[in-house]
Amino acid sequence: MDTKSDPWPHRVAPRQALDFVPTARWTLQRDDQLHPTISGNKWRKLKYFVLKALEDRHDTLLTFGGAFSNHLAATAAAGAQFGFRTIGIVRGEDADLNNPTLRFCQDHSMQLERVSRLEYNGKEDESYKDELHRRFGRTLVIPEGGAHYLGVNGCMEIVPREERDDWEHVVVPGGTGTTAAGILLSTGSETQVWLYSALKGGDFLKDNVRKLLYRFLWDEDAVEEELNRLNIVSDFHFGGYGQVDDELIDFLNNFYRKTDIPLDPIYTGKMMYGLSRAGLDHELSSPSLHPPVRAKTLIIHTGGLQGIAGINARRESLERSLILYQG
């Protein structure tokens, strides 16, 4: 790729109708197919960070994540493709540097620094960021998960501008609210946005989205008006972030057999499980809990398939069922 003439090429995600639930008017947008290693919404979130780093002549991208972080893996891949040194601050001094995700990062020349959970929790402190700049030089620091107005900027391109008013509902999984914020800003006032939380107690995500929206709108009333279109579903985290069970694994394998679409087990897989349950169980189909099945709905596949190997390795050690397809 000629990154000088086309530093971040425009790519259009393929779409397909979903008939997994009868009568549903669902369209799946395959952001997982935007790039083989800068996966899904990470392709969106990292775009303007990379362009800023190129413009400001930074030579290093530094970011944060857990031991199985899609964001770390995608940042490592972006650094390798666009010619940046990359540094990953990894949560937990006991993180296994040889797990599939962190091995991928190292194979793409990312320098990994494991830190205590206490130190990691202070990653937003300005004094800590100053220390990172002193240690690592001319570095662009990217927040965990790309949770920043530059990340939102990229996510505003998920729904094309010409489709601003086309969808009754747009559905996305998330852990920081960055993707949902971008979708709110790029869709019309009649579109409901559904955020399926990958974390237990995901209602806090509304505050995250509020802060991100304010960076664009600078008006509290305008922010609250946008938030009125945001619906957060917190019922399908399967015990918390990164947790899975046999029921979810069976669903992922069954969904793949019927549709030939691979889902990751942390984000899109849990969202699709929740949507499918609501579509098949009328008691769960309340419009206040899930998007109506018959409404014109765009569902975003946010990628993250690299995480399958790590989940399978963990489950294999416990002699549990595995995901039967690869990321």
Short mmCIF file of C-alpha atoms in Angstrom, two decimals:
data_model
loop_
_atom_site.label_atom_id
_atom_site.label_comp_id
_atom_site.label_asym_id
_atom_site.label_seq_id
_atom_site.Cartn_x
_atom_site.Cartn_y
_atom_site.Cartn_z
CA MET A 1 0.00 0.00 0.00
CA ASP A 2 1.25 3.47 -0.84
CA THR A 3 0.64 5.13 2.54
CA LYS A 4 1.99 8.47 1.32
CA SER A 5 -0.62 8.97 -1.39
CA ASP A 6 -3.43 7.17 0.44
CA PRO A 7 -2.51 7.07 4.15
CA TRP A 8 -5.77 5.46 5.30
CA PRO A 9 -7.71 4.05 2.35
CA HIS A 10 -11.50 4.26 2.31
CA ARG A 11 -13.11 0.86 2.55
CA VAL A 12 -16.77 -0.07 2.35
CA ALA A 13 -17.94 -2.85 4.64
CA PRO A 14 -20.04 -5.53 2.91
CA ARG A 15 -23.59 -6.09 4.13
CA GLN A 16 -25.94 -9.02 4.11
CA ALA A 17 -29.48 -9.78 5.18
CA LEU A 18 -29.77 -11.88 8.34
CA ASP A 19 -32.44 -14.55 8.35
CA PHE A 20 -31.32 -16.31 11.52
CA VAL A 21 -34.51 -15.06 13.18
CA PRO A 22 -37.63 -15.49 10.99
CA THR A 23 -39.52 -12.27 10.15
CA ALA A 24 -36.63 -10.05 11.30
CA ARG A 25 -35.70 -7.12 9.04
CA TRP A 26 -32.05 -7.23 10.01
CA THR A 27 -29.05 -6.22 7.92
CA LEU A 28 -25.58 -7.11 9.16
CA GLN A 29 -22.72 -4.75 8.33
CA ARG A 30 -19.50 -6.78 8.22
CA ASP A 31 -16.93 -4.37 9.63
CA ASP A 32 -14.97 -7.50 10.53
CA GLN A 33 -14.10 -7.70 6.83
CA LEU A 34 -12.63 -4.19 6.53
CA HIS A 35 -9.08 -5.36 7.20
CA PRO A 36 -7.52 -8.74 8.05
CA THR A 37 -5.67 -7.58 11.19
CA ILE A 38 -6.88 -4.04 12.04
CA SER A 39 -10.19 -5.59 12.86
CA GLY A 40 -13.72 -4.20 12.72
CA ASN A 41 -14.41 -1.03 14.64
CA LYS A 42 -10.68 -0.77 15.42
CA TRP A 43 -10.22 0.15 11.75
CA ARG A 44 -12.63 3.00 12.42
CA LYS A 45 -11.30 4.06 15.82
CA LEU A 46 -7.62 4.10 14.90
CA LYS A 47 -7.97 5.98 11.62
CA TYR A 48 -7.69 9.54 12.90
CA PHE A 49 -5.05 8.65 15.48
CA VAL A 50 -2.83 7.32 12.71
CA LEU A 51 -3.52 10.33 10.49
CA LYS A 52 -2.71 12.69 13.38
CA ALA A 53 0.49 10.79 14.13
CA LEU A 54 1.54 11.06 10.48
CA GLU A 55 0.69 14.77 10.34
CA ASP A 56 2.45 15.61 13.62
CA ARG A 57 5.42 13.37 12.82
CA HIS A 58 5.12 11.15 15.86
CA ASP A 59 7.17 8.00 15.52
CA THR A 60 5.47 5.97 18.26
CA LEU A 61 1.91 4.92 19.12
CA LEU A 62 1.33 3.98 22.76
CA THR A 63 -1.87 2.51 24.10
CA PHE A 64 -3.40 0.35 26.81
CA GLY A 65 -5.28 -2.92 27.12
CA GLY A 66 -5.81 -6.20 28.88
CA ALA A 67 -4.12 -9.48 28.13
CA PHE A 68 -6.59 -10.36 25.33
CA SER A 69 -7.23 -6.83 24.05
CA ASN A 70 -8.50 -6.44 20.49
CA HIS A 71 -7.34 -2.83 20.72
CA LEU A 72 -3.73 -3.76 21.51
CA ALA A 73 -3.67 -6.27 18.65
CA ALA A 74 -5.12 -3.78 16.17
CA THR A 75 -2.75 -1.01 17.25
CA ALA A 76 0.21 -3.35 16.81
CA ALA A 77 -1.02 -4.24 13.32
CA ALA A 78 -1.58 -0.57 12.43
CA GLY A 79 1.90 0.34 13.61
CA ALA A 80 3.44 -2.41 11.51
CA GLN A 81 1.47 -1.34 8.43
CA PHE A 82 2.01 2.42 8.72
CA GLY A 83 5.58 2.41 10.00
CA PHE A 84 5.19 3.33 13.67
CA ARG A 85 6.92 1.93 16.70
CA THR A 86 4.19 0.67 19.05
CA ILE A 87 4.09 0.26 22.81
CA GLY A 88 1.36 -1.55 24.71
CA ILE A 89 0.79 -1.00 28.41
CA VAL A 90 -0.75 -4.28 29.58
CA ARG A 91 -3.00 -4.52 32.61
CA GLY A 92 -1.61 -6.97 35.17
CA GLU A 93 1.97 -7.93 36.00
CA ASP A 94 0.89 -11.57 35.66
CA ALA A 95 -0.37 -11.20 32.06
CA ASP A 96 0.85 -14.12 29.94
CA LEU A 97 3.01 -12.65 27.18
CA ASN A 98 2.70 -15.90 25.26
CA ASN A 99 -1.08 -15.95 24.97
CA PRO A 100 -2.32 -15.69 21.36
CA THR A 101 -3.17 -11.97 21.53
CA LEU A 102 0.04 -10.75 23.14
CA ARG A 103 2.11 -13.07 20.95
CA PHE A 104 0.43 -11.48 17.91
CA CYS A 105 1.33 -8.04 19.26
CA GLN A 106 4.97 -9.02 19.67
CA ASP A 107 5.06 -10.64 16.24
CA HIS A 108 4.03 -7.20 14.92
CA SER A 109 6.91 -5.57 16.84
CA MET A 110 4.88 -4.07 19.68
CA GLN A 111 6.88 -3.47 22.86
CA LEU A 112 4.81 -4.72 25.80
CA GLU A 113 5.06 -3.27 29.29
CA ARG A 114 3.15 -5.13 32.02
CA VAL A 115 2.07 -2.95 34.92
CA SER A 116 0.17 -3.51 38.15
CA ARG A 117 -3.57 -3.05 38.11
CA LEU A 118 -3.12 -0.11 40.49
CA GLU A 119 -0.76 1.63 38.08
CA TYR A 120 -3.01 0.76 35.14
CA ASN A 121 -6.01 2.34 36.83
CA GLY A 122 -4.11 5.65 36.91
CA LYS A 123 -3.52 5.68 33.16
CA GLU A 124 -5.71 8.77 32.64
CA ASP A 125 -3.74 10.90 35.11
CA GLU A 126 -1.83 13.69 33.39
CA SER A 127 1.23 13.04 35.56
CA TYR A 128 1.28 9.43 34.37
CA LYS A 129 0.99 10.50 30.74
CA ASP A 130 3.85 12.97 31.27
CA GLU A 131 5.97 10.14 32.63
CA LEU A 132 5.18 8.02 29.55
CA HIS A 133 6.32 10.87 27.30
CA ARG A 134 9.55 11.20 29.27
CA ARG A 135 10.21 7.47 29.00
CA PHE A 136 9.22 6.87 25.39
CA GLY A 137 9.83 10.16 23.60
CA ARG A 138 7.70 11.61 20.81
CA THR A 139 4.70 9.40 21.41
CA LEU A 140 1.03 9.69 20.52
CA VAL A 141 -0.90 8.25 23.48
CA ILE A 142 -4.14 6.51 22.45
CA PRO A 143 -6.67 5.89 25.25
CA GLU A 144 -7.79 2.35 25.96
CA GLY A 145 -10.28 1.24 23.31
CA GLY A 146 -9.76 4.47 21.35
CA ALA A 147 -12.15 6.26 23.74
CA HIS A 148 -11.42 9.79 22.50
CA TYR A 149 -12.94 12.28 20.08
CA LEU A 150 -10.57 10.99 17.37
CA GLY A 151 -11.96 7.49 17.89
CA VAL A 152 -15.51 8.85 17.73
CA ASN A 153 -14.62 10.68 14.51
CA GLY A 154 -13.77 7.40 12.85
CA CYS A 155 -16.92 5.72 14.15
CA MET A 156 -19.03 8.48 12.61
CA GLU A 157 -18.18 6.83 9.28
CA ILE A 158 -19.82 3.49 10.17
CA VAL A 159 -23.21 4.66 8.90
CA PRO A 160 -22.68 6.51 5.59
CA ARG A 161 -23.81 10.12 5.50
CA GLU A 162 -26.33 9.43 2.75
CA GLU A 163 -28.03 6.86 5.02
CA ARG A 164 -28.41 9.22 7.97
CA ASP A 165 -32.19 8.79 8.10
CA ASP A 166 -32.53 5.35 6.53
CA TRP A 167 -32.51 3.11 9.61
CA GLU A 168 -35.09 2.82 12.37
CA HIS A 169 -32.54 1.14 14.63
CA VAL A 170 -28.76 0.65 14.65
CA VAL A 171 -27.34 -1.99 16.99
CA VAL A 172 -23.74 -2.26 18.18
CA PRO A 173 -21.83 -4.01 20.99
CA GLY A 174 -19.36 -2.06 23.08
CA GLY A 175 -17.16 -1.62 26.10
CA THR A 176 -16.35 2.10 26.10
CA GLY A 177 -19.28 3.67 24.22
CA THR A 178 -17.00 5.18 21.58
CA THR A 179 -18.62 3.37 18.66
CA ALA A 180 -22.13 4.15 19.89
CA ALA A 181 -21.23 7.85 20.25
CA GLY A 182 -20.07 7.96 16.64
CA ILE A 183 -23.27 6.30 15.45
CA LEU A 184 -25.44 8.74 17.42
CA LEU A 185 -23.65 11.67 15.80
CA SER A 186 -24.06 10.25 12.30
CA THR A 187 -27.72 9.20 12.40
CA GLY A 188 -30.93 11.21 12.37
CA SER A 189 -33.22 12.11 15.24
CA GLU A 190 -35.64 9.26 14.50
CA THR A 191 -33.01 6.51 14.67
CA GLN A 192 -32.71 4.54 17.91
CA VAL A 193 -29.19 3.35 18.77
CA TRP A 194 -28.78 0.18 20.82
CA LEU A 195 -25.57 -0.51 22.73
CA TYR A 196 -25.15 -4.08 23.98
CA SER A 197 -22.69 -3.89 26.85
CA ALA A 198 -19.86 -6.43 27.02
CA LEU A 199 -19.42 -5.51 30.69
CA LYS A 200 -21.48 -6.26 33.76
CA GLY A 201 -23.43 -3.24 34.96
CA GLY A 202 -23.09 -1.50 31.61
CA ASP A 203 -25.36 1.41 32.49
CA PHE A 204 -22.24 3.45 33.28
CA LEU A 205 -21.61 3.52 29.53
CA LYS A 206 -24.21 6.28 29.18
CA ASP A 207 -21.90 8.63 31.12
CA ASN A 208 -18.99 7.63 28.86
CA VAL A 209 -21.06 8.42 25.78
CA ARG A 210 -22.22 11.71 27.34
CA LYS A 211 -18.61 12.87 27.79
CA LEU A 212 -17.67 11.87 24.24
CA LEU A 213 -20.69 13.62 22.73
CA TYR A 214 -19.92 16.80 24.62
CA ARG A 215 -16.56 17.05 22.84
CA PHE A 216 -18.51 17.50 19.60
CA LEU A 217 -21.67 19.34 20.62
CA TRP A 218 -20.48 21.57 23.50
CA ASP A 219 -24.07 21.95 24.65
CA GLU A 220 -25.56 19.94 27.50
CA ASP A 221 -29.12 20.10 26.16
CA ALA A 222 -27.98 18.89 22.73
CA VAL A 223 -26.06 16.05 24.35
CA GLU A 224 -29.08 14.95 26.39
CA GLU A 225 -31.24 15.08 23.27
CA GLU A 226 -28.87 12.66 21.54
CA LEU A 227 -28.73 10.43 24.63
CA ASN A 228 -32.51 10.07 24.49
CA ARG A 229 -31.94 7.89 21.41
CA LEU A 230 -29.42 5.64 23.19
CA ASN A 231 -30.63 2.33 24.63
CA ILE A 232 -28.18 0.27 26.69
CA VAL A 233 -28.74 -3.48 27.05
CA SER A 234 -26.77 -5.01 29.93
CA ASP A 235 -28.39 -8.45 30.19
CA PHE A 236 -26.03 -10.51 28.04
CA HIS A 237 -22.53 -10.10 29.47
CA PHE A 238 -22.39 -13.79 30.57
CA GLY A 239 -20.83 -12.96 33.92
CA GLY A 240 -18.72 -9.99 32.90
CA TYR A 241 -16.16 -8.82 30.39
CA GLY A 242 -14.34 -11.70 28.73
CA GLN A 243 -16.56 -14.34 30.35
CA VAL A 244 -18.22 -17.08 28.30
CA ASP A 245 -20.09 -20.29 29.03
CA ASP A 246 -21.14 -23.44 27.19
CA GLU A 247 -24.48 -21.92 26.15
CA LEU A 248 -22.79 -19.00 24.41
CA ILE A 249 -20.24 -21.26 22.70
CA ASP A 250 -23.04 -23.52 21.45
CA PHE A 251 -24.89 -20.48 20.10
CA LEU A 252 -21.79 -19.20 18.27
CA ASN A 253 -21.18 -22.57 16.65
CA ASN A 254 -24.84 -22.97 15.69
CA PHE A 255 -24.97 -19.44 14.27
CA TYR A 256 -21.87 -20.14 12.18
CA ARG A 257 -23.29 -23.42 10.86
CA LYS A 258 -26.50 -21.68 9.76
CA THR A 259 -25.06 -18.43 8.39
CA ASP A 260 -21.35 -19.02 7.69
CA ILE A 261 -20.69 -15.82 9.69
CA PRO A 262 -18.05 -16.01 12.44
CA LEU A 263 -18.83 -14.03 15.59
CA ASP A 264 -16.35 -13.12 18.30
CA PRO A 265 -17.24 -14.36 21.81
CA ILE A 266 -16.72 -11.06 23.67
CA TYR A 267 -18.65 -8.39 21.76
CA THR A 268 -20.65 -9.21 18.63
CA GLY A 269 -21.36 -12.79 19.68
CA LYS A 270 -22.99 -11.73 22.93
CA MET A 271 -24.95 -9.00 21.17
CA MET A 272 -26.22 -11.45 18.55
CA TYR A 273 -27.16 -13.93 21.25
CA GLY A 274 -29.26 -11.23 22.92
CA LEU A 275 -30.87 -10.15 19.67
CA SER A 276 -31.67 -13.74 18.73
CA ARG A 277 -33.18 -14.47 22.13
CA ALA A 278 -35.38 -11.40 21.82
CA GLY A 279 -36.39 -12.36 18.29
CA LEU A 280 -37.33 -15.90 19.22
CA ASP A 281 -38.82 -15.24 22.67
CA HIS A 282 -41.77 -12.84 22.56
CA GLU A 283 -41.43 -12.16 26.29
CA LEU A 284 -38.06 -10.54 25.59
CA SER A 285 -39.29 -8.58 22.60
CA SER A 286 -40.50 -5.49 24.44
CA PRO A 287 -39.53 -2.37 22.45
CA SER A 288 -38.14 -0.91 25.67
CA LEU A 289 -35.70 -3.81 26.09
CA HIS A 290 -34.65 -4.69 22.53
CA PRO A 291 -35.19 -3.30 19.03
CA PRO A 292 -38.47 -4.57 17.54
CA VAL A 293 -37.82 -7.58 15.32
CA ARG A 294 -39.81 -6.25 12.36
CA ALA A 295 -38.20 -2.79 12.36
CA LYS A 296 -35.61 -1.86 9.73
CA THR A 297 -32.41 -2.50 11.68
CA LEU A 298 -28.70 -2.25 10.91
CA ILE A 299 -26.49 -4.47 13.07
CA ILE A 300 -22.75 -3.79 13.23
CA HIS A 301 -20.26 -6.67 13.38
CA THR A 302 -17.34 -5.00 15.17
CA GLY A 303 -14.75 -7.69 14.49
CA GLY A 304 -12.57 -8.92 17.34
CA LEU A 305 -12.19 -12.39 15.85
CA GLN A 306 -8.56 -12.56 16.96
CA GLY A 307 -9.90 -13.18 20.48
CA ILE A 308 -11.24 -16.61 19.54
CA ALA A 309 -7.82 -18.25 19.88
CA GLY A 310 -7.39 -16.96 23.42
CA ILE A 311 -10.86 -18.06 24.52
CA ASN A 312 -10.32 -21.50 23.00
CA ALA A 313 -6.93 -21.88 24.70
CA ARG A 314 -8.46 -21.02 28.05
CA ARG A 315 -11.42 -23.36 27.58
CA GLU A 316 -9.27 -26.21 26.27
CA SER A 317 -7.24 -26.11 29.49
CA LEU A 318 -10.54 -26.53 31.37
CA GLU A 319 -11.72 -29.30 29.00
CA ARG A 320 -14.73 -27.26 27.89
CA SER A 321 -16.36 -27.01 24.46
CA LEU A 322 -14.57 -24.87 21.88
CA ILE A 323 -15.50 -22.41 19.16
CA LEU A 324 -15.30 -24.49 15.99
CA TYR A 325 -14.10 -21.79 13.60
CA GLN A 326 -11.09 -19.53 13.43
CA GLY A 327 -10.75 -15.77 13.66
#
